[in-house]
Amino acid sequence: MEGLVTSLNNIIWSTALVVLCLGAGLFYSVLTRFAQLRHFREMCRLLFRGNESEQGISSFQALAVSLSGRVGVGNIAGVAAAIGFGGPGAVFWMWVVAFLGASTAYAESTLGQLYKVEEDGQYRGGPAYYFERCLGQRWLAVMFALAAIVACGMFLPGVQANAVGNAVAQVFGEGNMVVTQFGEVGSNKLVALAIILMILAFIIFGGIKRIAHFTQIVVPFMAIGYIIMALIIIFLNLSQLPGVISLIFSDAFTAQAGFGAAIGWGVRRGIYSNEAGQGTGPHAASAAEVDHPAQQGLVQAFSVYVDTLFVCSATAFMILITQQYNVQGALETGQFIVQNVDAATEINSAAFTQLALGSVFGNFGPIFVGISLFFFAFTTILAYYYIAETNTAYLNRYFKARIPLAVVKFLIMFMVAYGMVNNAGFIWTIGDIGVGLMAWINIVGILAIYFVAGPAITCLKDYEAQLESGKPITFDPRKLGIKNATFWEARHDKAQGDSQNQGEDADQAR
C-alpha cells in the first residue's frame, strides 16, 4: 500500500506540476504588472478595513482563516524536510514560490469573491463555484469539489495531527504504551488527541463564524510569537547571518542535494505551506464582506507573504544559523551529504526545529515548538474542515440532504485520530497527493479562465481606476462585461435602488 501511495505521489508531483505552479505564478505576475509589489501598501491598508455581517466575515477574519490553513505544520516540519532533502537552497525556491504565488493567490481569491453565492445565510465560494459560473464547466467544478473533500477531509488533516503527536512524544515522552488497532501508541499522544478532538468538535459545529472568531485571535498571536523567537536566535548568532544568506543563494543553483532536489523540495514544500495555486485560499476569501472582489484578492496575496517570507523563513533561519540539520543524499544509499546532528533524527518532522530552539533555549525550546505545532496544526485543521464543508455544500445543492455535512465533521475527526498514531512518512506522502490533486485542477482551471474572460485582471484594472479617481469603491460586473456574478449584480441593483429611494425621500422632504 505504501509503495502504491509513493508511486502515485511521484506521478502527481512530476516536473510538470512544478513547472505549472511556477509558470502560473509568473503568468499572473506579468498580467497584474506585479501587483504583489505595486500594491503592497494597499494590501496592508485593506487588512483592517471592512466589517463582518450576518452573512459574511471581515477581511481580517478571512485573512486569519486562510492563514490558519497556510500557516501549519508545513511552516515547521515542512521547511525542515525541504532543507533535509533539498539542502539549504530549497529555501530560496520557497521564496520564489511565495513571490510568484502571491499573484496566483490574488487571481484565485478574486475569482472566489467574484463568483460567490449566498446560501443558508452565509457566503460560499471557491474553485468549484467559479469553474461552473465562469467556465461553464460543471464537470470540472464537481471534480475539484470531490478532490477538495478527499484532500481536506481525509488526506491533509492527518499530516497536521501526526506532527502534533510527534512533537508531544518528543517533549513529554511517549508515556505508557497502549495497544490499539493501529499498534502501540504512547498514552501522552492519546491524551493530546482527546484534547484536540474535544476542542475541534466544539468549534466546527459552530460554523464559519466560530472558526473566524477563534482564528482571528490565535493566528496573529502564534505567528508573532514564533517570529519573535526566531529573531532572538538570529540576534544571538548575528555574525553568522551573512554566511547563512550566502549559503541559501549559492546552494539554490549549485545545490548540495542536487539542483533538481532543491527546486523540487523547495517548490513542493512552498506550495504545501503557502497554498497559492491549490485553490484552498479562495474559500475563506469568498466569505469576506468587502466592497470590491479585488480587495480580498490583494489581502489574500499578502497572506502568502506572511506564511512563507515571514514564518517559513523564521524556521529556516533558526535551523540553518544553529546548524541543527542534516542533508540526505540519494535515499537508496541512506548516506548524508551534510550531517550536523544524529543520523537517526527524523527529517520529515519538526525535529530540526526543536533542536535549533533547544540549542539556544535549552529544554524550553522543544516545549515551545510543541506548543507552536499544536496551535499551527489545530488552526490548519479548522481551515481544512471549512474547505471540505464548503465543497460538500456545493455538491449538496444537487442532493439536498443534511447528512453529508455531518459526515464531513465526523470524517475529519476520525482522520485526525488516524494521523496522530500513524507513520509520518506515509502520512506526509498522502498529504502531498491531496495537495497535488487540488493544485493540478485549480491551476489548469484559473489559467483557462483567463483565456476565456480574464475577469480577475478586469477586476484589478477597475479597482485601480477607482482608487485613482478617489471616489467611493463600488462594483458592477455587468458594466465590466463580467457574466454570472449574480451576487454582485444583486448587490449593485440593491445599492442603486436604495440610493434612488433616498433621493425620492429627500425630494419629498423638501
Coordinates of N, CA and C in Angstrom, one line a residue, residues 19-183:
V19 N 6.6 22.9 -12.8 CA 6.7 24.0 -13.9 C 5.4 24.7 -13.9
L20 N 4.3 24.0 -13.8 CA 3.0 24.6 -13.9 C 2.7 25.6 -12.8
C21 N 3.1 25.2 -11.6 CA 2.9 26.1 -10.4 C 3.8 27.4 -10.6
L22 N 5.0 27.2 -10.9 CA 5.9 28.4 -11.1 C 5.4 29.2 -12.3
G23 N 5.0 28.5 -13.4 CA 4.5 29.2 -14.6 C 3.3 30.0 -14.4
A24 N 2.3 29.4 -13.6 CA 1.1 30.2 -13.4 C 1.4 31.4 -12.5
G25 N 2.3 31.3 -11.6 CA 2.6 32.5 -10.8 C 3.3 33.6 -11.6
L26 N 4.2 33.2 -12.5 CA 4.9 34.1 -13.4 C 3.9 34.7 -14.3
F27 N 3.0 33.9 -14.8 CA 1.9 34.4 -15.8 C 1.1 35.5 -15.2
Y28 N 0.6 35.2 -14.0 CA -0.3 36.2 -13.4 C 0.5 37.4 -12.8
S29 N 1.8 37.2 -12.5 CA 2.6 38.3 -12.0 C 2.8 39.3 -13.2
V30 N 3.0 38.8 -14.4 CA 3.2 39.7 -15.5 C 1.9 40.4 -15.9
L31 N 0.8 39.6 -15.9 CA -0.5 40.2 -16.2 C -1.0 41.2 -15.3
T32 N -0.7 41.1 -14.0 CA -1.1 42.1 -13.0 C 0.0 43.2 -12.8
R33 N 1.0 43.1 -13.7 CA 2.1 44.0 -13.6 C 2.7 44.0 -12.2
F34 N 2.9 42.8 -11.7 CA 3.5 42.5 -10.4 C 2.8 43.3 -9.3
A35 N 1.4 43.1 -9.3 CA 0.6 43.7 -8.2 C 1.0 43.4 -6.8
Q36 N 1.7 42.2 -6.7 CA 2.1 41.8 -5.3 C 3.2 42.8 -4.8
L37 N 3.8 43.5 -5.7 CA 4.8 44.5 -5.3 C 4.2 45.9 -5.3
R38 N 3.5 46.2 -6.4 CA 2.9 47.6 -6.6 C 1.9 47.9 -5.5
H39 N 1.1 46.9 -5.1 CA 0.0 47.2 -4.1 C 0.3 46.7 -2.7
F40 N 1.6 46.6 -2.4 CA 1.9 46.1 -1.0 C 1.3 47.0 0.0
R41 N 1.4 48.3 -0.2 CA 0.8 49.3 0.8 C -0.7 49.2 0.9
E42 N -1.3 49.0 -0.3 CA -2.8 48.8 -0.3 C -3.2 47.5 0.4
M43 N -2.4 46.5 0.3 CA -2.7 45.2 1.0 C -2.7 45.5 2.5
C44 N -1.7 46.2 3.0 CA -1.7 46.4 4.4 C -2.9 47.3 4.9
R45 N -3.2 48.3 4.0 CA -4.4 49.1 4.4 C -5.7 48.4 4.5
L46 N -5.8 47.4 3.5 CA -7.1 46.7 3.5 C -7.3 45.7 4.6
L47 N -6.2 45.3 5.2 CA -6.2 44.2 6.2 C -7.3 44.5 7.3
F48 N -7.3 45.8 7.7 CA -8.1 46.1 8.9 C -9.4 46.9 8.5
R49 N -9.7 46.8 7.2 CA -10.9 47.5 6.8 C -12.1 46.5 6.6
G50 N -13.3 47.0 6.6 CA -14.4 46.1 6.4 C -14.9 45.4 7.7
N51 N -16.2 45.2 7.8 CA -16.8 44.6 9.0 C -17.5 43.4 8.6
E52 N -17.6 42.5 9.6 CA -18.4 41.3 9.4 C -19.9 41.6 9.3
S53 N -20.6 40.8 8.7 CA -22.1 40.9 8.6 C -22.7 39.6 9.0
E54 N -24.0 39.6 9.0 CA -24.7 38.3 9.3 C -24.3 37.2 8.4
Q55 N -24.1 37.6 7.1 CA -23.7 36.5 6.1 C -22.2 36.3 6.0
G56 N -21.4 37.3 6.2 CA -20.0 37.2 5.9 C -19.1 37.6 7.1
I57 N -17.8 37.4 6.9 CA -16.9 37.8 7.9 C -16.0 39.0 7.4
S58 N -15.2 39.6 8.3 CA -14.4 40.7 7.8 C -13.2 40.3 7.0
S59 N -12.6 41.2 6.4 CA -11.4 40.9 5.6 C -10.3 40.3 6.5
F60 N -10.1 40.9 7.7 CA -9.1 40.4 8.6 C -9.4 39.0 9.0
Q61 N -10.7 38.7 9.3 CA -11.1 37.4 9.7 C -10.9 36.4 8.6
A62 N -11.2 36.8 7.4 CA -11.0 35.9 6.2 C -9.5 35.7 6.1
L63 N -8.7 36.7 6.3 CA -7.2 36.5 6.2 C -6.8 35.5 7.3
A64 N -7.3 35.7 8.5 CA -7.0 34.8 9.6 C -7.4 33.3 9.3
V65 N -8.6 33.1 8.7 CA -9.0 31.8 8.4 C -8.1 31.2 7.3
S66 N -7.8 32.0 6.3 CA -6.9 31.5 5.2 C -5.5 31.2 5.8
L67 N -5.0 32.1 6.6 CA -3.7 31.9 7.2 C -3.7 30.7 8.1
S68 N -4.8 30.4 8.8 CA -4.8 29.2 9.6 C -4.6 28.0 8.7
G69 N -5.0 28.1 7.5 CA -4.7 27.0 6.5 C -3.3 27.0 6.0
R70 N -2.8 28.2 5.7 CA -1.4 28.4 5.2 C -0.4 28.1 6.2
V71 N -0.6 28.7 7.4 CA 0.4 28.6 8.5 C 0.1 27.3 9.3
G72 N 0.8 26.3 9.0 CA 0.6 25.0 9.7 C 1.9 24.2 9.9
V73 N 1.8 22.9 9.9 CA 2.9 22.1 10.1 C 4.0 22.3 9.0
G74 N 3.5 22.7 7.8 CA 4.5 22.9 6.7 C 5.5 24.0 7.0
N75 N 5.1 24.9 7.9 CA 6.0 26.0 8.3 C 7.1 25.6 9.3
I76 N 6.8 24.5 10.0 CA 7.8 24.0 10.9 C 8.5 22.7 10.4
A77 N 7.7 21.7 10.3 CA 8.2 20.4 9.8 C 8.5 20.4 8.3
G78 N 7.6 21.1 7.5 CA 7.8 21.1 6.1 C 9.1 21.8 5.7
V79 N 9.4 22.9 6.3 CA 10.7 23.6 6.0 C 11.8 22.7 6.4
A80 N 11.8 22.1 7.5 CA 12.8 21.2 7.9 C 13.0 20.0 6.9
A81 N 11.9 19.5 6.4 CA 12.0 18.5 5.3 C 12.6 19.0 4.0
A82 N 12.2 20.2 3.7 CA 12.8 20.8 2.4 C 14.3 21.0 2.6
I83 N 14.8 21.4 3.7 CA 16.2 21.5 3.9 C 16.9 20.1 4.0
G84 N 16.3 19.2 4.7 CA 16.8 17.9 4.9 C 17.0 17.1 3.6
F85 N 16.0 17.3 2.7 CA 16.0 16.5 1.4 C 16.6 17.3 0.2
G86 N 16.4 18.7 0.3 CA 16.8 19.5 -0.8 C 18.0 20.4 -0.6
G87 N 18.4 20.5 0.7 CA 19.6 21.3 1.0 C 19.1 22.7 1.3
P88 N 20.0 23.6 1.8 CA 19.6 25.0 2.2 C 19.1 25.8 1.0
G89 N 19.5 25.4 -0.3 CA 19.0 26.1 -1.5 C 17.5 26.0 -1.7
A90 N 16.9 24.9 -1.0 CA 15.4 24.8 -1.2 C 14.7 26.0 -0.6
V91 N 15.3 26.6 0.4 CA 14.6 27.8 1.0 C 14.5 28.9 0.0
F92 N 15.5 29.1 -0.9 CA 15.4 30.1 -1.9 C 14.2 29.8 -2.8
W93 N 14.0 28.6 -3.2 CA 12.9 28.2 -4.1 C 11.6 28.4 -3.4
M94 N 11.5 28.2 -2.1 CA 10.3 28.5 -1.4 C 10.0 30.0 -1.5
W95 N 11.0 30.8 -1.4 CA 10.8 32.3 -1.5 C 10.3 32.6 -2.9
V96 N 10.8 32.0 -3.9 CA 10.4 32.2 -5.3 C 8.9 31.9 -5.5
V97 N 8.6 30.7 -4.9 CA 7.2 30.2 -5.0 C 6.3 31.2 -4.3
A98 N 6.7 31.8 -3.2 CA 5.9 32.8 -2.4 C 5.7 34.1 -3.2
F99 N 6.8 34.6 -3.8 CA 6.7 35.8 -4.6 C 5.8 35.7 -5.8
L100 N 6.0 34.6 -6.5 CA 5.1 34.4 -7.7 C 3.7 33.9 -7.3
G101 N 3.7 33.1 -6.2 CA 2.4 32.6 -5.8 C 1.5 33.7 -5.2
A102 N 2.0 34.8 -4.8 CA 1.2 35.9 -4.3 C 0.2 36.4 -5.4
S103 N 0.7 36.4 -6.7 CA -0.1 36.8 -7.8 C -1.2 35.7 -8.1
T104 N -0.8 34.5 -8.0 CA -1.8 33.4 -8.2 C -2.8 33.5 -7.1
A105 N -2.4 33.7 -5.8 CA -3.4 33.9 -4.7 C -4.3 35.0 -5.0
Y106 N -3.8 36.1 -5.5 CA -4.7 37.3 -5.9 C -5.8 36.8 -6.9
A107 N -5.3 36.1 -8.0 CA -6.2 35.7 -9.0 C -7.3 34.8 -8.5
E108 N -6.9 33.7 -7.8 CA -7.9 32.7 -7.4 C -8.8 33.3 -6.3
S109 N -8.3 34.1 -5.4 CA -9.2 34.7 -4.4 C -10.1 35.7 -4.9
T110 N -9.7 36.5 -5.9 CA -10.6 37.5 -6.5 C -11.7 36.7 -7.3
L111 N -11.4 35.6 -7.9 CA -12.4 34.8 -8.6 C -13.4 34.3 -7.6
G112 N -12.8 33.8 -6.4 CA -13.7 33.3 -5.4 C -14.7 34.3 -4.9
Q113 N -14.3 35.6 -4.7 CA -15.2 36.7 -4.3 C -16.2 37.0 -5.4
L114 N -15.7 37.0 -6.6 CA -16.5 37.5 -7.8 C -17.7 36.5 -8.0
Y115 N -17.4 35.2 -7.9 CA -18.5 34.3 -8.2 C -19.1 33.6 -7.0
K116 N -19.0 34.2 -5.8 CA -19.5 33.6 -4.6 C -21.0 33.7 -4.6
V117 N -21.7 33.0 -3.8 CA -23.1 32.9 -3.6 C -23.5 33.0 -2.2
E118 N -24.7 33.3 -1.9 CA -25.2 33.3 -0.5 C -26.2 32.1 -0.4
E119 N -25.8 31.2 0.5 CA -26.5 30.0 0.7 C -26.7 29.8 2.2
D120 N -27.9 29.5 2.6 CA -28.3 29.2 4.0 C -27.7 30.3 5.0
G121 N -27.8 31.5 4.5 CA -27.5 32.7 5.4 C -26.0 32.9 5.5
Q122 N -25.2 32.4 4.6 CA -23.7 32.7 4.6 C -23.2 32.6 3.2
Y123 N -22.0 33.4 3.1 CA -21.4 33.4 1.8 C -20.6 32.1 1.6
R124 N -20.6 31.6 0.4 CA -19.8 30.5 0.0 C -19.2 30.7 -1.4
G125 N -18.0 30.2 -1.6 CA -17.4 30.3 -2.9 C -16.1 29.5 -2.9
G126 N -15.5 29.5 -4.1 CA -14.2 28.7 -4.2 C -14.1 28.2 -5.7
P127 N -13.1 27.5 -6.0 CA -12.9 27.0 -7.3 C -14.1 26.3 -7.9
A128 N -14.8 25.5 -7.2 CA -16.0 24.8 -7.7 C -17.0 25.7 -8.2
Y129 N -17.2 26.8 -7.5 CA -18.2 27.8 -7.9 C -17.7 28.6 -9.1
Y130 N -16.4 29.0 -9.2 CA -16.0 29.8 -10.3 C -15.7 29.0 -11.6
F131 N -15.4 27.7 -11.4 CA -15.3 26.9 -12.6 C -16.7 26.7 -13.3
E132 N -17.7 26.6 -12.5 CA -19.1 26.4 -13.0 C -19.6 27.7 -13.6
R133 N -19.4 28.8 -12.8 CA -20.1 30.1 -13.2 C -19.3 30.8 -14.3
C134 N -18.0 30.7 -14.3 CA -17.2 31.4 -15.3 C -16.9 30.6 -16.5
L135 N -16.4 29.4 -16.3 CA -16.0 28.5 -17.4 C -17.3 27.8 -17.9
G136 N -18.3 27.6 -17.1 CA -19.4 26.8 -17.5 C -19.2 25.4 -17.6
Q137 N -18.1 24.9 -16.8 CA -17.7 23.5 -16.9 C -18.1 22.9 -15.5
R138 N -19.3 22.4 -15.4 CA -19.7 21.8 -14.2 C -18.9 20.6 -13.8
W139 N -18.5 19.8 -14.8 CA -17.8 18.6 -14.6 C -16.4 18.9 -13.9
L140 N -15.8 20.0 -14.3 CA -14.6 20.4 -13.6 C -14.8 20.9 -12.2
A141 N -15.9 21.6 -12.0 CA -16.3 22.0 -10.7 C -16.5 20.9 -9.7
V142 N -17.3 19.9 -10.2 CA -17.5 18.7 -9.4 C -16.2 17.9 -9.1
M143 N -15.3 17.9 -10.1 CA -14.1 17.2 -9.9 C -13.2 17.9 -8.8
F144 N -13.2 19.2 -8.9 CA -12.5 19.9 -7.8 C -13.1 19.7 -6.5
A145 N -14.4 19.8 -6.4 CA -15.1 19.7 -5.1 C -14.8 18.3 -4.5
L146 N -14.9 17.3 -5.3 CA -14.6 15.9 -4.8 C -13.1 15.8 -4.4
A147 N -12.2 16.4 -5.2 CA -10.8 16.4 -4.8 C -10.5 17.1 -3.5
A148 N -11.2 18.3 -3.3 CA -11.1 19.1 -2.1 C -11.6 18.3 -0.9
I149 N -12.7 17.6 -1.0 CA -13.3 16.9 0.1 C -12.4 15.7 0.5
V150 N -11.9 15.0 -0.5 CA -11.0 13.9 -0.2 C -9.7 14.5 0.4
A151 N -9.1 15.5 -0.2 CA -7.8 16.1 0.3 C -8.0 16.7 1.7
C152 N -8.9 17.6 1.8 CA -9.0 18.4 3.1 C -9.8 17.7 4.1
G153 N -10.7 16.7 3.7 CA -11.4 16.0 4.7 C -10.7 14.7 5.1
M154 N -9.8 14.2 4.3 CA -9.2 12.9 4.6 C -7.7 12.9 4.6
F155 N -7.1 13.4 3.6 CA -5.6 13.3 3.4 C -4.9 14.3 4.3
L156 N -5.2 15.5 4.3 CA -4.4 16.6 4.9 C -4.5 16.7 6.4
P157 N -5.7 16.5 7.0 CA -5.7 16.6 8.5 C -4.8 15.7 9.2
G158 N -4.5 14.5 8.6 CA -3.6 13.5 9.2 C -2.2 14.1 9.3
V159 N -1.8 14.9 8.4 CA -0.4 15.4 8.4 C -0.2 16.3 9.6
Q160 N -1.2 17.2 9.8 CA -1.2 18.1 10.9 C -1.2 17.4 12.3
A161 N -2.1 16.4 12.4 CA -2.2 15.7 13.6 C -1.0 14.8 13.9
N162 N -0.4 14.3 12.8 CA 0.8 13.4 13.0 C 2.0 14.2 13.6
A163 N 2.1 15.5 13.1 CA 3.2 16.3 13.6 C 3.0 16.7 15.0
V164 N 1.8 16.9 15.4 CA 1.5 17.3 16.8 C 1.8 16.1 17.7
G165 N 1.4 14.9 17.2 CA 1.7 13.7 18.0 C 3.2 13.5 18.2
N166 N 4.0 13.7 17.1 CA 5.5 13.5 17.2 C 6.1 14.6 18.2
A167 N 5.6 15.8 18.1 CA 6.1 16.8 19.0 C 5.8 16.5 20.5
V168 N 4.5 16.1 20.7 CA 4.1 15.7 22.1 C 5.1 14.6 22.6
A169 N 5.3 13.6 21.8 CA 6.2 12.5 22.2 C 7.6 12.9 22.5
Q170 N 8.1 13.9 21.7 CA 9.5 14.4 21.9 C 9.6 15.2 23.1
V171 N 8.5 16.0 23.4 CA 8.6 16.9 24.6 C 8.3 16.2 25.9
F172 N 7.2 15.4 25.9 CA 6.8 14.8 27.1 C 7.1 13.3 27.2
G173 N 7.7 12.7 26.1 CA 7.9 11.3 26.1 C 6.6 10.6 25.6
E174 N 6.8 9.3 25.3 CA 5.6 8.5 24.8 C 4.6 8.2 25.9
G175 N 5.1 8.1 27.2 CA 4.3 7.7 28.3 C 4.1 6.2 28.2
N176 N 3.1 5.7 28.9 CA 2.8 4.3 28.9 C 2.3 3.9 27.6
M177 N 2.7 2.8 27.1 CA 2.3 2.3 25.7 C 0.9 1.6 25.9
V178 N 0.0 2.0 25.0 CA -1.3 1.5 24.9 C -1.5 0.7 23.6
V179 N -2.0 -0.5 23.7 CA -2.3 -1.3 22.5 C -3.6 -0.8 21.8
T180 N -3.5 -0.4 20.6 CA -4.7 0.0 19.8 C -4.7 -0.9 18.5
Q181 N -5.7 -0.7 17.7 CA -5.8 -1.4 16.5 C -4.8 -1.0 15.5
F182 N -4.1 0.2 15.7 CA -3.1 0.7 14.9 C -1.7 0.3 15.4
G183 N -1.7 -0.4 16.5 CA -0.4 -0.8 17.1 C -0.3 -0.1 18.5

